[in-house]
């Protein structure tokens, strides 16, 4: 489905993989304004979670039995690839097993950019041309809240019980009735020992105040990770913090910025400066760090003792999808531990499926034994998921955070 991109070309170009993370908002001034406008128009006056499709008159006819096809949108470079012919072995195996053709499109470059493409169709009660896509937790929460996500028929996903316990009951989708995670990860602290003089950087307080790091620190443009890490360092719980807590965390960030401690806010474009030593320390995502350490084994990474965010990117079946059952069959397939192991071995994020590690112990022990890919139960227990936000609060928090970034 070829839809005109509603964003200007210069912003669209900035959303390429490696410049803007799969989890981040646009950080340019124009991008901030666009995102704020989208958040406002996308949430005002809509139904609460589970309220059904606001504009759809009736449930669509599922064409799964007649059309052996499923249309799947995902982020670039977020699935296993055969480097020789650039095919996706797991998708090929699914088609061979089920007879269902997968039209796989890597057109999900940014949550808000993608939302801008599909929202007009969803709001008008029209099919988006997609049967399933992968949205980051906060965007998945918004889609559920607006009635733009369909409830899963778990009878078609018997493997759903394989979801990791830490992701099985998130506050924005209790009981996982609308979503299941595709990949997951932590946000913590990374540092380059050459740029820190050999010093480790293991706490949020040190990152924001250590004079030795002044002007050489970057934070993430993803509000939930940056503010979330600061909130936890202040002793707050991400499932229950207040507006006053949020404002206090923002004050700490503003103080660090005003002091010259922070040189900027980034998506996952922090990776090259960190590897080169131009950035001494930063907030960083585990998947990026695993890949960086393959070439720069001396890079340091810490999960703060005060807590760290656990995020997920999630399967979502949009309202009016034409092949819902086929999408559920696809989700079920990837919830087979052997299949998920194939994906995780390539992308190096946290496997959301129980049992995937056991398959990798023999196939790729270095991945199976990596604590950032397969964290222990104790490590998972110290992570926190950022709570779901109502439309007014989401817009309010985003505006305050974007003002910090652009000010």
PDB file of N, CA and C in Angstrom, residues 141-188:
ATOM      1  N   UNK A 141      -0.215   1.272  23.430  1.00  0.00           N
ATOM      2  CA  UNK A 141      -1.162   1.728  24.437  1.00  0.00           C
ATOM      3  C   UNK A 141      -2.134   2.743  23.849  1.00  0.00           C
ATOM      4  N   UNK A 142      -1.609   3.672  23.057  1.00  0.00           N
ATOM      5  CA  UNK A 142      -2.467   4.678  22.430  1.00  0.00           C
ATOM      6  C   UNK A 142      -3.461   4.019  21.466  1.00  0.00           C
ATOM      7  N   UNK A 143      -3.005   3.072  20.673  1.00  0.00           N
ATOM      8  CA  UNK A 143      -3.878   2.404  19.708  1.00  0.00           C
ATOM      9  C   UNK A 143      -5.010   1.654  20.406  1.00  0.00           C
ATOM     10  N   UNK A 144      -4.682   1.022  21.518  1.00  0.00           N
ATOM     11  CA  UNK A 144      -5.712   0.326  22.294  1.00  0.00           C
ATOM     12  C   UNK A 144      -6.711   1.332  22.849  1.00  0.00           C
ATOM     13  N   UNK A 145      -6.197   2.417  23.406  1.00  0.00           N
ATOM     14  CA  UNK A 145      -7.039   3.431  24.025  1.00  0.00           C
ATOM     15  C   UNK A 145      -8.024   4.044  23.026  1.00  0.00           C
ATOM     16  N   UNK A 146      -7.567   4.214  21.787  1.00  0.00           N
ATOM     17  CA  UNK A 146      -8.407   4.827  20.764  1.00  0.00           C
ATOM     18  C   UNK A 146      -9.345   3.841  20.078  1.00  0.00           C
ATOM     19  N   UNK A 147      -9.220   2.555  20.427  1.00  0.00           N
ATOM     20  CA  UNK A 147     -10.039   1.560  19.763  1.00  0.00           C
ATOM     21  C   UNK A 147      -9.528   1.185  18.389  1.00  0.00           C
ATOM     22  N   UNK A 148      -8.257   1.453  18.119  1.00  0.00           N
ATOM     23  CA  UNK A 148      -7.671   1.164  16.814  1.00  0.00           C
ATOM     24  C   UNK A 148      -6.985  -0.199  16.756  1.00  0.00           C
ATOM     25  N   UNK A 149      -6.968  -0.916  17.867  1.00  0.00           N
ATOM     26  CA  UNK A 149      -6.353  -2.246  17.904  1.00  0.00           C
ATOM     27  C   UNK A 149      -7.428  -3.280  18.198  1.00  0.00           C
ATOM     28  N   UNK A 150      -7.376  -4.418  17.507  1.00  0.00           N
ATOM     29  CA  UNK A 150      -8.354  -5.476  17.721  1.00  0.00           C
ATOM     30  C   UNK A 150      -7.912  -6.406  18.856  1.00  0.00           C
ATOM     31  N   UNK A 151      -8.866  -6.890  19.588  1.00  0.00           N
ATOM     32  CA  UNK A 151      -8.593  -7.857  20.635  1.00  0.00           C
ATOM     33  C   UNK A 151      -8.161  -9.175  20.001  1.00  0.00           C
ATOM     34  N   UNK A 152      -7.143  -9.795  20.556  1.00  0.00           N
ATOM     35  CA  UNK A 152      -6.633 -11.050  20.017  1.00  0.00           C
ATOM     36  C   UNK A 152      -7.577 -12.205  20.353  1.00  0.00           C
ATOM     37  N   UNK A 153      -7.733 -13.108  19.414  1.00  0.00           N
ATOM     38  CA  UNK A 153      -8.433 -14.368  19.672  1.00  0.00           C
ATOM     39  C   UNK A 153      -7.364 -15.378  20.067  1.00  0.00           C
ATOM     40  N   UNK A 154      -7.193 -15.566  21.370  1.00  0.00           N
ATOM     41  CA  UNK A 154      -6.100 -16.399  21.863  1.00  0.00           C
ATOM     42  C   UNK A 154      -6.262 -17.871  21.497  1.00  0.00           C
ATOM     43  N   UNK A 155      -7.464 -18.261  21.059  1.00  0.00           N
ATOM     44  CA  UNK A 155      -7.650 -19.634  20.577  1.00  0.00           C
ATOM     45  C   UNK A 155      -6.802 -19.884  19.332  1.00  0.00           C
ATOM     46  N   UNK A 156      -6.514 -18.818  18.598  1.00  0.00           N
ATOM     47  CA  UNK A 156      -5.666 -18.927  17.414  1.00  0.00           C
ATOM     48  C   UNK A 156      -4.185 -18.754  17.737  1.00  0.00           C
ATOM     49  N   UNK A 157      -3.890 -18.473  19.016  1.00  0.00           N
ATOM     50  CA  UNK A 157      -2.501 -18.261  19.438  1.00  0.00           C
ATOM     51  C   UNK A 157      -2.217 -19.156  20.648  1.00  0.00           C
ATOM     52  N   UNK A 158      -2.271 -20.461  20.485  1.00  0.00           N
ATOM     53  CA  UNK A 158      -2.059 -21.345  21.643  1.00  0.00           C
ATOM     54  C   UNK A 158      -0.681 -21.187  22.284  1.00  0.00           C
ATOM     55  N   UNK A 159       0.282 -20.642  21.546  1.00  0.00           N
ATOM     56  CA  UNK A 159       1.617 -20.436  22.104  1.00  0.00           C
ATOM     57  C   UNK A 159       1.727 -19.163  22.947  1.00  0.00           C
ATOM     58  N   UNK A 160       0.600 -18.426  23.115  1.00  0.00           N
ATOM     59  CA  UNK A 160       0.686 -17.151  23.838  1.00  0.00           C
ATOM     60  C   UNK A 160       1.165 -17.334  25.274  1.00  0.00           C
ATOM     61  N   UNK A 161       0.973 -18.517  25.828  1.00  0.00           N
ATOM     62  CA  UNK A 161       1.426 -18.779  27.189  1.00  0.00           C
ATOM     63  C   UNK A 161       2.936 -18.785  27.328  1.00  0.00           C
ATOM     64  N   UNK A 162       3.652 -18.737  26.206  1.00  0.00           N
ATOM     65  CA  UNK A 162       5.114 -18.715  26.250  1.00  0.00           C
ATOM     66  C   UNK A 162       5.691 -17.321  26.495  1.00  0.00           C
ATOM     67  N   UNK A 163       4.836 -16.296  26.603  1.00  0.00           N
ATOM     68  CA  UNK A 163       5.352 -14.951  26.834  1.00  0.00           C
ATOM     69  C   UNK A 163       6.077 -14.890  28.177  1.00  0.00           C
ATOM     70  N   UNK A 164       7.226 -14.213  28.175  1.00  0.00           N
ATOM     71  CA  UNK A 164       8.008 -14.081  29.402  1.00  0.00           C
ATOM     72  C   UNK A 164       7.179 -13.403  30.497  1.00  0.00           C
ATOM     73  N   UNK A 165       7.353 -13.870  31.721  1.00  0.00           N
ATOM     74  CA  UNK A 165       6.552 -13.372  32.844  1.00  0.00           C
ATOM     75  C   UNK A 165       6.662 -11.860  33.014  1.00  0.00           C
ATOM     76  N   UNK A 166       7.856 -11.303  32.777  1.00  0.00           N
ATOM     77  CA  UNK A 166       8.064  -9.868  32.988  1.00  0.00           C
ATOM     78  C   UNK A 166       7.269  -9.014  32.005  1.00  0.00           C
ATOM     79  N   UNK A 167       6.795  -9.619  30.913  1.00  0.00           N
ATOM     80  CA  UNK A 167       6.057  -8.888  29.889  1.00  0.00           C
ATOM     81  C   UNK A 167       4.615  -9.366  29.752  1.00  0.00           C
ATOM     82  N   UNK A 168       4.199 -10.254  30.649  1.00  0.00           N
ATOM     83  CA  UNK A 168       2.899 -10.903  30.480  1.00  0.00           C
ATOM     84  C   UNK A 168       1.717 -10.063  30.938  1.00  0.00           C
ATOM     85  N   UNK A 169       1.969  -9.071  31.789  1.00  0.00           N
ATOM     86  CA  UNK A 169       0.844  -8.316  32.347  1.00  0.00           C
ATOM     87  C   UNK A 169       1.238  -6.852  32.504  1.00  0.00           C
ATOM     88  N   UNK A 170       1.429  -6.168  31.383  1.00  0.00           N
ATOM     89  CA  UNK A 170       1.879  -4.782  31.421  1.00  0.00           C
ATOM     90  C   UNK A 170       0.707  -3.862  31.760  1.00  0.00           C
ATOM     91  N   UNK A 171       0.969  -2.716  32.407  1.00  0.00           N
ATOM     92  CA  UNK A 171      -0.124  -1.857  32.866  1.00  0.00           C
ATOM     93  C   UNK A 171      -0.981  -1.282  31.753  1.00  0.00           C
ATOM     94  N   UNK A 172      -0.419  -1.130  30.555  1.00  0.00           N
ATOM     95  CA  UNK A 172      -1.177  -0.537  29.464  1.00  0.00           C
ATOM     96  C   UNK A 172      -1.976  -1.574  28.659  1.00  0.00           C
ATOM     97  N   UNK A 173      -1.747  -2.864  28.905  1.00  0.00           N
ATOM     98  CA  UNK A 173      -2.543  -3.931  28.287  1.00  0.00           C
ATOM     99  C   UNK A 173      -2.628  -5.100  29.268  1.00  0.00           C
ATOM    100  N   UNK A 174      -3.406  -4.932  30.342  1.00  0.00           N
ATOM    101  CA  UNK A 174      -3.495  -5.966  31.376  1.00  0.00           C
ATOM    102  C   UNK A 174      -3.928  -7.306  30.788  1.00  0.00           C
ATOM    103  N   UNK A 175      -3.142  -8.334  31.080  1.00  0.00           N
ATOM    104  CA  UNK A 175      -3.461  -9.668  30.592  1.00  0.00           C
ATOM    105  C   UNK A 175      -3.092  -9.915  29.152  1.00  0.00           C
ATOM    106  N   UNK A 176      -2.494  -8.913  28.489  1.00  0.00           N
ATOM    107  CA  UNK A 176      -2.092  -9.056  27.089  1.00  0.00           C
ATOM    108  C   UNK A 176      -3.262  -9.518  26.217  1.00  0.00           C
ATOM    109  N   UNK A 177      -4.348  -8.743  26.248  1.00  0.00           N
ATOM    110  CA  UNK A 177      -5.540  -9.076  25.464  1.00  0.00           C
ATOM    111  C   UNK A 177      -5.477  -8.528  24.042  1.00  0.00           C
ATOM    112  N   UNK A 178      -4.654  -7.487  23.830  1.00  0.00           N
ATOM    113  CA  UNK A 178      -4.590  -6.828  22.527  1.00  0.00           C
ATOM    114  C   UNK A 178      -3.232  -6.958  21.838  1.00  0.00           C
ATOM    115  N   UNK A 179      -2.203  -7.265  22.575  1.00  0.00           N
ATOM    116  CA  UNK A 179      -0.843  -7.270  22.027  1.00  0.00           C
ATOM    117  C   UNK A 179      -0.044  -8.449  22.569  1.00  0.00           C
ATOM    118  N   UNK A 180       1.019  -8.779  21.858  1.00  0.00           N
ATOM    119  CA  UNK A 180       2.056  -9.666  22.368  1.00  0.00           C
ATOM    120  C   UNK A 180       3.397  -9.093  21.915  1.00  0.00           C
ATOM    121  N   UNK A 181       4.414  -9.126  22.761  1.00  0.00           N
ATOM    122  CA  UNK A 181       5.681  -8.493  22.411  1.00  0.00           C
ATOM    123  C   UNK A 181       6.434  -9.221  21.303  1.00  0.00           C
ATOM    124  N   UNK A 182       7.037  -8.430  20.443  1.00  0.00           N
ATOM    125  CA  UNK A 182       7.885  -8.960  19.367  1.00  0.00           C
ATOM    126  C   UNK A 182       9.337  -9.040  19.837  1.00  0.00           C
ATOM    127  N   UNK A 183       9.866  -7.941  20.357  1.00  0.00           N
ATOM    128  CA  UNK A 183      11.197  -7.917  20.962  1.00  0.00           C
ATOM    129  C   UNK A 183      11.143  -6.972  22.149  1.00  0.00           C
ATOM    130  N   UNK A 184      12.165  -7.048  22.989  1.00  0.00           N
ATOM    131  CA  UNK A 184      12.190  -6.230  24.185  1.00  0.00           C
ATOM    132  C   UNK A 184      13.627  -5.817  24.495  1.00  0.00           C
ATOM    133  N   UNK A 185      13.763  -4.900  25.463  1.00  0.00           N
ATOM    134  CA  UNK A 185      15.102  -4.471  25.849  1.00  0.00           C
ATOM    135  C   UNK A 185      15.069  -3.562  27.057  1.00  0.00           C
ATOM    136  N   UNK A 186      16.251  -3.267  27.576  1.00  0.00           N
ATOM    137  CA  UNK A 186      16.409  -2.354  28.703  1.00  0.00           C
ATOM    138  C   UNK A 186      17.012  -1.043  28.223  1.00  0.00           C
ATOM    139  N   UNK A 187      16.779   0.013  28.977  1.00  0.00           N
ATOM    140  CA  UNK A 187      17.533   1.258  28.829  1.00  0.00           C
ATOM    141  C   UNK A 187      18.397   1.411  30.078  1.00  0.00           C
ATOM    142  N   UNK A 188      19.685   1.595  29.857  1.00  0.00           N
ATOM    143  CA  UNK A 188      20.630   1.756  30.957  1.00  0.00           C
ATOM    144  C   UNK A 188      21.688   2.790  30.596  1.00  0.00           C
TER     145      UNK A 188
END
